[in-house]
Coordinates of C-alpha atoms in Angstrom, one line a residue:
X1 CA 95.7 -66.1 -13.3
X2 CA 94.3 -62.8 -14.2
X3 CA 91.4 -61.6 -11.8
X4 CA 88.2 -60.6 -14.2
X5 CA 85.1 -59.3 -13.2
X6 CA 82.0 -60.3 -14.8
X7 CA 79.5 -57.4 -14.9
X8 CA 76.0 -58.2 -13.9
X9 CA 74.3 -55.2 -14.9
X10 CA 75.7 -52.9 -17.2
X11 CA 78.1 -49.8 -16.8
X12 CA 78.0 -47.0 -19.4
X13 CA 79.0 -44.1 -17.5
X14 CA 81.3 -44.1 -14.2
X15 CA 82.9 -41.3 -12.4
X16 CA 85.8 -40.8 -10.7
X17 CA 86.2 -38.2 -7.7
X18 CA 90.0 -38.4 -7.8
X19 CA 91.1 -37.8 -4.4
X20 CA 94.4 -38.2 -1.7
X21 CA 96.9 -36.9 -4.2
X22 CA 98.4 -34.4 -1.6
X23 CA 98.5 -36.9 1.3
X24 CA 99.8 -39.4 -0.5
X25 CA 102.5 -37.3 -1.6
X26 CA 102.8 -35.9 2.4
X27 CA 103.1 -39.5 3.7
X28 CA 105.9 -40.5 1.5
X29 CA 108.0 -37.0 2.6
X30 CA 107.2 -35.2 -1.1
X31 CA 105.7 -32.2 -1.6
X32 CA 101.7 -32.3 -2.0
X33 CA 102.6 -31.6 -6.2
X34 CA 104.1 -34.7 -6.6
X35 CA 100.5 -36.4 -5.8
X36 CA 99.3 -34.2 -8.5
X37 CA 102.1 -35.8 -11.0
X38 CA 101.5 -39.9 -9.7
X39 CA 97.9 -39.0 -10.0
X40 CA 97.6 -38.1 -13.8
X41 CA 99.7 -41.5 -14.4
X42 CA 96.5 -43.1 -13.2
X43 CA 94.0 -41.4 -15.2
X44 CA 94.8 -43.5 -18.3
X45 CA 95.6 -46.3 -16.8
X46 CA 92.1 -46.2 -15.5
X47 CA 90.4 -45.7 -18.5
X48 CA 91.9 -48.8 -20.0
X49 CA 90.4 -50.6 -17.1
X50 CA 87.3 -49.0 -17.8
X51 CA 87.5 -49.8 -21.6
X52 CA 88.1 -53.3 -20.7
X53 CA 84.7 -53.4 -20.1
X54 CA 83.1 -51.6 -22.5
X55 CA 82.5 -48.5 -20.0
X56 CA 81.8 -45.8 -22.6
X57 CA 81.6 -42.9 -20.9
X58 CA 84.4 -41.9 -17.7
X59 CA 84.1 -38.5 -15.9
X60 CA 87.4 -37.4 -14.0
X61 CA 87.3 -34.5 -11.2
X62 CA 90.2 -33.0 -11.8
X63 CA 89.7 -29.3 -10.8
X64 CA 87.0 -28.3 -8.8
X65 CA 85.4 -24.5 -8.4
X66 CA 86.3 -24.8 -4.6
X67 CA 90.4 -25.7 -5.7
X68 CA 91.5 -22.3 -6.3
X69 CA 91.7 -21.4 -2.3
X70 CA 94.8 -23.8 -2.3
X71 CA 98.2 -22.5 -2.5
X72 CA 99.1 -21.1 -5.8
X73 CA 102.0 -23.2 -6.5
X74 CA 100.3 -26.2 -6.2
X75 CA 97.3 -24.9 -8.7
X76 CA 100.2 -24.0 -10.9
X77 CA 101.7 -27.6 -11.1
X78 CA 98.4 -29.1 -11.5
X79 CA 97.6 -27.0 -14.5
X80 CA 101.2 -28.3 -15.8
X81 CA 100.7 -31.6 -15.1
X82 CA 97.5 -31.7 -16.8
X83 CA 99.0 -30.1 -20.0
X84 CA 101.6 -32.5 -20.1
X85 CA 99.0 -35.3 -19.8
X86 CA 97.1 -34.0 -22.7
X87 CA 100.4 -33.7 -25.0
X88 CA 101.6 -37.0 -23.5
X89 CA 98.3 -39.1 -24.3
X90 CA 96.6 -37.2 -26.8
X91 CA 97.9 -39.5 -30.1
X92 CA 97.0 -42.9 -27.5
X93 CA 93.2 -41.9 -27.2
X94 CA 92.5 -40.3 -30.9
X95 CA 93.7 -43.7 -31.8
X96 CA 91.6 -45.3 -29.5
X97 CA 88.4 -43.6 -30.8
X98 CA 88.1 -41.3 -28.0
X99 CA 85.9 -38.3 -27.7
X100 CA 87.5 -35.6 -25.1
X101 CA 84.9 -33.5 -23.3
X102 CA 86.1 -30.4 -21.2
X103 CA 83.2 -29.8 -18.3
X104 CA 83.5 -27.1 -16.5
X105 CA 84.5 -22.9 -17.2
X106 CA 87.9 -23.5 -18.5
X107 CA 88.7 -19.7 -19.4
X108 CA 89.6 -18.8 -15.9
X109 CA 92.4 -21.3 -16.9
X110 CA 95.7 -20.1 -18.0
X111 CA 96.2 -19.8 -21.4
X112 CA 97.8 -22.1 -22.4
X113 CA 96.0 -24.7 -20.4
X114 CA 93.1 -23.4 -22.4
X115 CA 94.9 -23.9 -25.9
X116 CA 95.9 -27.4 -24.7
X117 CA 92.2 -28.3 -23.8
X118 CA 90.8 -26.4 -26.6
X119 CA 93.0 -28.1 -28.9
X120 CA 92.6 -31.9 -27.5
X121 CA 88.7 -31.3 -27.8
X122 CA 89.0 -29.8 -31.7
X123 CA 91.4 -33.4 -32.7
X124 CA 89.0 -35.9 -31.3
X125 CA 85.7 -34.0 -31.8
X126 CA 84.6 -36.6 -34.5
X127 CA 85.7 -39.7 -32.6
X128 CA 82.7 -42.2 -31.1
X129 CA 83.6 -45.4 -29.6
X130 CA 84.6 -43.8 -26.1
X131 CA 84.0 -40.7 -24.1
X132 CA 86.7 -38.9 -21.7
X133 CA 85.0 -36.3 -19.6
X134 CA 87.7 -34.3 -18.0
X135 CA 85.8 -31.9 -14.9
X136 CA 87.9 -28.5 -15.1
X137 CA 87.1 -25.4 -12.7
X138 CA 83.9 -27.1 -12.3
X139 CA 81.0 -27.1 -10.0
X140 CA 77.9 -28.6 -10.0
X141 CA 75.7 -25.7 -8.7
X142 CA 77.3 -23.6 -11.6
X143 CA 76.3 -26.3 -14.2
X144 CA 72.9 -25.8 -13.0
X145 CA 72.4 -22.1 -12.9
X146 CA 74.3 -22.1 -16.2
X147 CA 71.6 -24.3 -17.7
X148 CA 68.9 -22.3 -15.6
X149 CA 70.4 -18.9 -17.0
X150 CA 70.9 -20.3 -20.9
X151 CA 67.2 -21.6 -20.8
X152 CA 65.6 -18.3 -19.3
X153 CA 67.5 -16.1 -22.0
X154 CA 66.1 -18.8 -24.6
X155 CA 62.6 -17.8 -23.6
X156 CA 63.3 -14.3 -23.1
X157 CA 63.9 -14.1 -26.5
X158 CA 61.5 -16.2 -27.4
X159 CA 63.4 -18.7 -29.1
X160 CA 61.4 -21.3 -26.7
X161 CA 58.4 -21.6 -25.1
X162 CA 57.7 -22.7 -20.9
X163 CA 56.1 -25.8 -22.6
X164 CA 59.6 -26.6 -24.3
X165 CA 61.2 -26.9 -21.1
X166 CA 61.8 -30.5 -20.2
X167 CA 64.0 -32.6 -19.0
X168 CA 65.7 -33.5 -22.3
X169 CA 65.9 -29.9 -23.1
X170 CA 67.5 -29.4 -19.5
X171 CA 70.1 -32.0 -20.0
X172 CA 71.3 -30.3 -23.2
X173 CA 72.5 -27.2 -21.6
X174 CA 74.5 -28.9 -19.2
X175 CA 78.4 -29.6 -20.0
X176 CA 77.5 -33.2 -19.7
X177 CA 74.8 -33.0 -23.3
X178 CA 74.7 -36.5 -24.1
X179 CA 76.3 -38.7 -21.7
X180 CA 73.8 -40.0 -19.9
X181 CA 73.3 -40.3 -16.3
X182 CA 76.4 -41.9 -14.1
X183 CA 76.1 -45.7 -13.0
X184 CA 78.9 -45.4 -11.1
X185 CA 80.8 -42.8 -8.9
X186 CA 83.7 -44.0 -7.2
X187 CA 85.4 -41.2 -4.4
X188 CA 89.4 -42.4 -3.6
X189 CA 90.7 -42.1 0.2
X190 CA 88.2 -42.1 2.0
X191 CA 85.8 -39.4 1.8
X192 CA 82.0 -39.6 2.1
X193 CA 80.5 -37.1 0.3
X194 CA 80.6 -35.6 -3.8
X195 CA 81.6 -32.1 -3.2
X196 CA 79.6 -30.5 -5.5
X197 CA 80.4 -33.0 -8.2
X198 CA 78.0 -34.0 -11.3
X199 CA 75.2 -34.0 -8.5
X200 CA 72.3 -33.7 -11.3
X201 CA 73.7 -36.5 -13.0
X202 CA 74.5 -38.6 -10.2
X203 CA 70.8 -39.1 -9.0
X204 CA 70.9 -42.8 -9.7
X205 CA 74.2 -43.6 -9.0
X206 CA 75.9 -46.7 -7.1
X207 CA 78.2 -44.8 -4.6
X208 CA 81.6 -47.1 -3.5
X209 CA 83.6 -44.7 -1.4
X210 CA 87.1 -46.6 -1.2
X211 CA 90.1 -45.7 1.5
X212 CA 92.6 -46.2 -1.2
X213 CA 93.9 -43.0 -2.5
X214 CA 94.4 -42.1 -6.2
X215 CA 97.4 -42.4 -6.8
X216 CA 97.3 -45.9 -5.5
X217 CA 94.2 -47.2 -7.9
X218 CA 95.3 -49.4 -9.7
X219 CA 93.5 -52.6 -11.3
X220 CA 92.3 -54.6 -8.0
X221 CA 90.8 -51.7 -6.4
X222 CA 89.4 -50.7 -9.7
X223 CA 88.1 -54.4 -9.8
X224 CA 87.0 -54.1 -6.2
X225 CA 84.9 -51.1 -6.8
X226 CA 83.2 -53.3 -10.0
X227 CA 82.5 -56.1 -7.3
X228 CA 80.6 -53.3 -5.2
X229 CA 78.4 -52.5 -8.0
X230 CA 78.0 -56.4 -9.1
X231 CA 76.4 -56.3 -5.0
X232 CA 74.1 -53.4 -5.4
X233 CA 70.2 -54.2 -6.7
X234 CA 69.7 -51.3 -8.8
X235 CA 65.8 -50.2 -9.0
X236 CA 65.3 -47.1 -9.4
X237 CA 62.5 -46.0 -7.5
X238 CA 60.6 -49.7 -8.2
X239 CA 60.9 -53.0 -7.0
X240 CA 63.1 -55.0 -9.8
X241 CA 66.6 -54.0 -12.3
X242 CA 65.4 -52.1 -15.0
X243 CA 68.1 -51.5 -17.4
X244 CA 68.4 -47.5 -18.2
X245 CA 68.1 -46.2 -21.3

């Protein structure tokens, strides 16, 4: 019998910190690469899960700021393995509705990385039913002196006033405009912390840090991270479950 999870409290947005990819790879005798490759056969498998639930919104960590101090030939596969994700999968999620958001500075990227993305974001920029928020050369600090900068130039030139700035306003000049905050953030192998990762939009997010790595989540730890959230009593700041708007 198929094990389903019954959600007690909804899940619009969930991200993924998508880590172990090079030990994996190490423990098995490959080169760290080949946990790069096994790990983008798991990004859409786990967005199925994640549709199978009505999840709207999933943010992947693919490529963080800090990456580029590993070994050049690795960054170079990754960069190829992501392209041919993109080419592989892109037909599957226009079908599928899907909206594909790039976060992060991609034109440090190669060039054609950049066409790839570029191109993958132009095909499905009309699509509604499902967002797939891929995190490329990103960091959260830079998200937020981006949106610092952005809004200080916009009152510079007087295109706003200091009374314009709120928090809606400050949510639109981040690469996340519109997807709400996370319910979810689930970190693979192990690791305790976010590593500068979506750490504005995380402020009210369930944490389940699991020991399985990446490559390895598949559908029960996918389900056992769900069970985790069914646990947690989610209040945010007050005494009973309010459901977020």
């Amino acid at each position: 019998m198929e094990r389903k999870i019954v959600l007690n409290k909804p899940i619009n947005h969930i991200a993924f910190i998508m880590d172990g990819n090079g030990r994996w790879a190490i423990a098995r005798g490959l080169p760290r690469h080949l946990g790069h490759k096994e790990a983008c056969n798991r990004i859409i498998e786990v967005f199925d899960y994640c549709k199978e639930y009505d999840i709207k919104t999933v943010s992947f960590y693919a490529f963080s700021t800090e990456n580029w101090s590993r070994p050049k030939d690795e960054i170079n596969h990754l960069f190829k393995y992501l392209e041919i994700f993109f080419k592989k999968e892109i037909d599957k999620l226009v079908k599928d509705n899907v909206r594909i958001i790039i976060s992060g500075d991609i034109s440090a990227l190669p060039k054609r990385t950049q066409k790839i993305c570029q191109d993958a974001i132009k095909r499905t920029e009309n699509n509604n039913k499902y967002n797939f928020n891929i995190c490329l050369n990103y960091g959260s600090r830079d998200e937020i002196l981006k949106a610092v900068k952005e809004i200080a130039s916009d009152v510079k030139e007087n295109k706003i006033t200091l009374d314009d700035i709120n928090k809606q306003l400050f949510e639109d000049h981040l690469y996340t405009k519109g997807l709400g905050d996370i319910d979810l953030m689930v970190r693979t192998s192990g690791e305790q912390r976010l590593s500068n990762f979506l750490l504005y939009q995380n402020a009210y997010a369930e944490f389940v840090f699991t020991k399985v790595a990446w490559p390895d989540f598949k559908k029960d730890a996918f389900l056992d991270c769900l069970e985790m959230y069914n646990s947690r009593s989610r209040r945010f700041g007050g005494l009973n479950y309010e459901k977020q708007k």
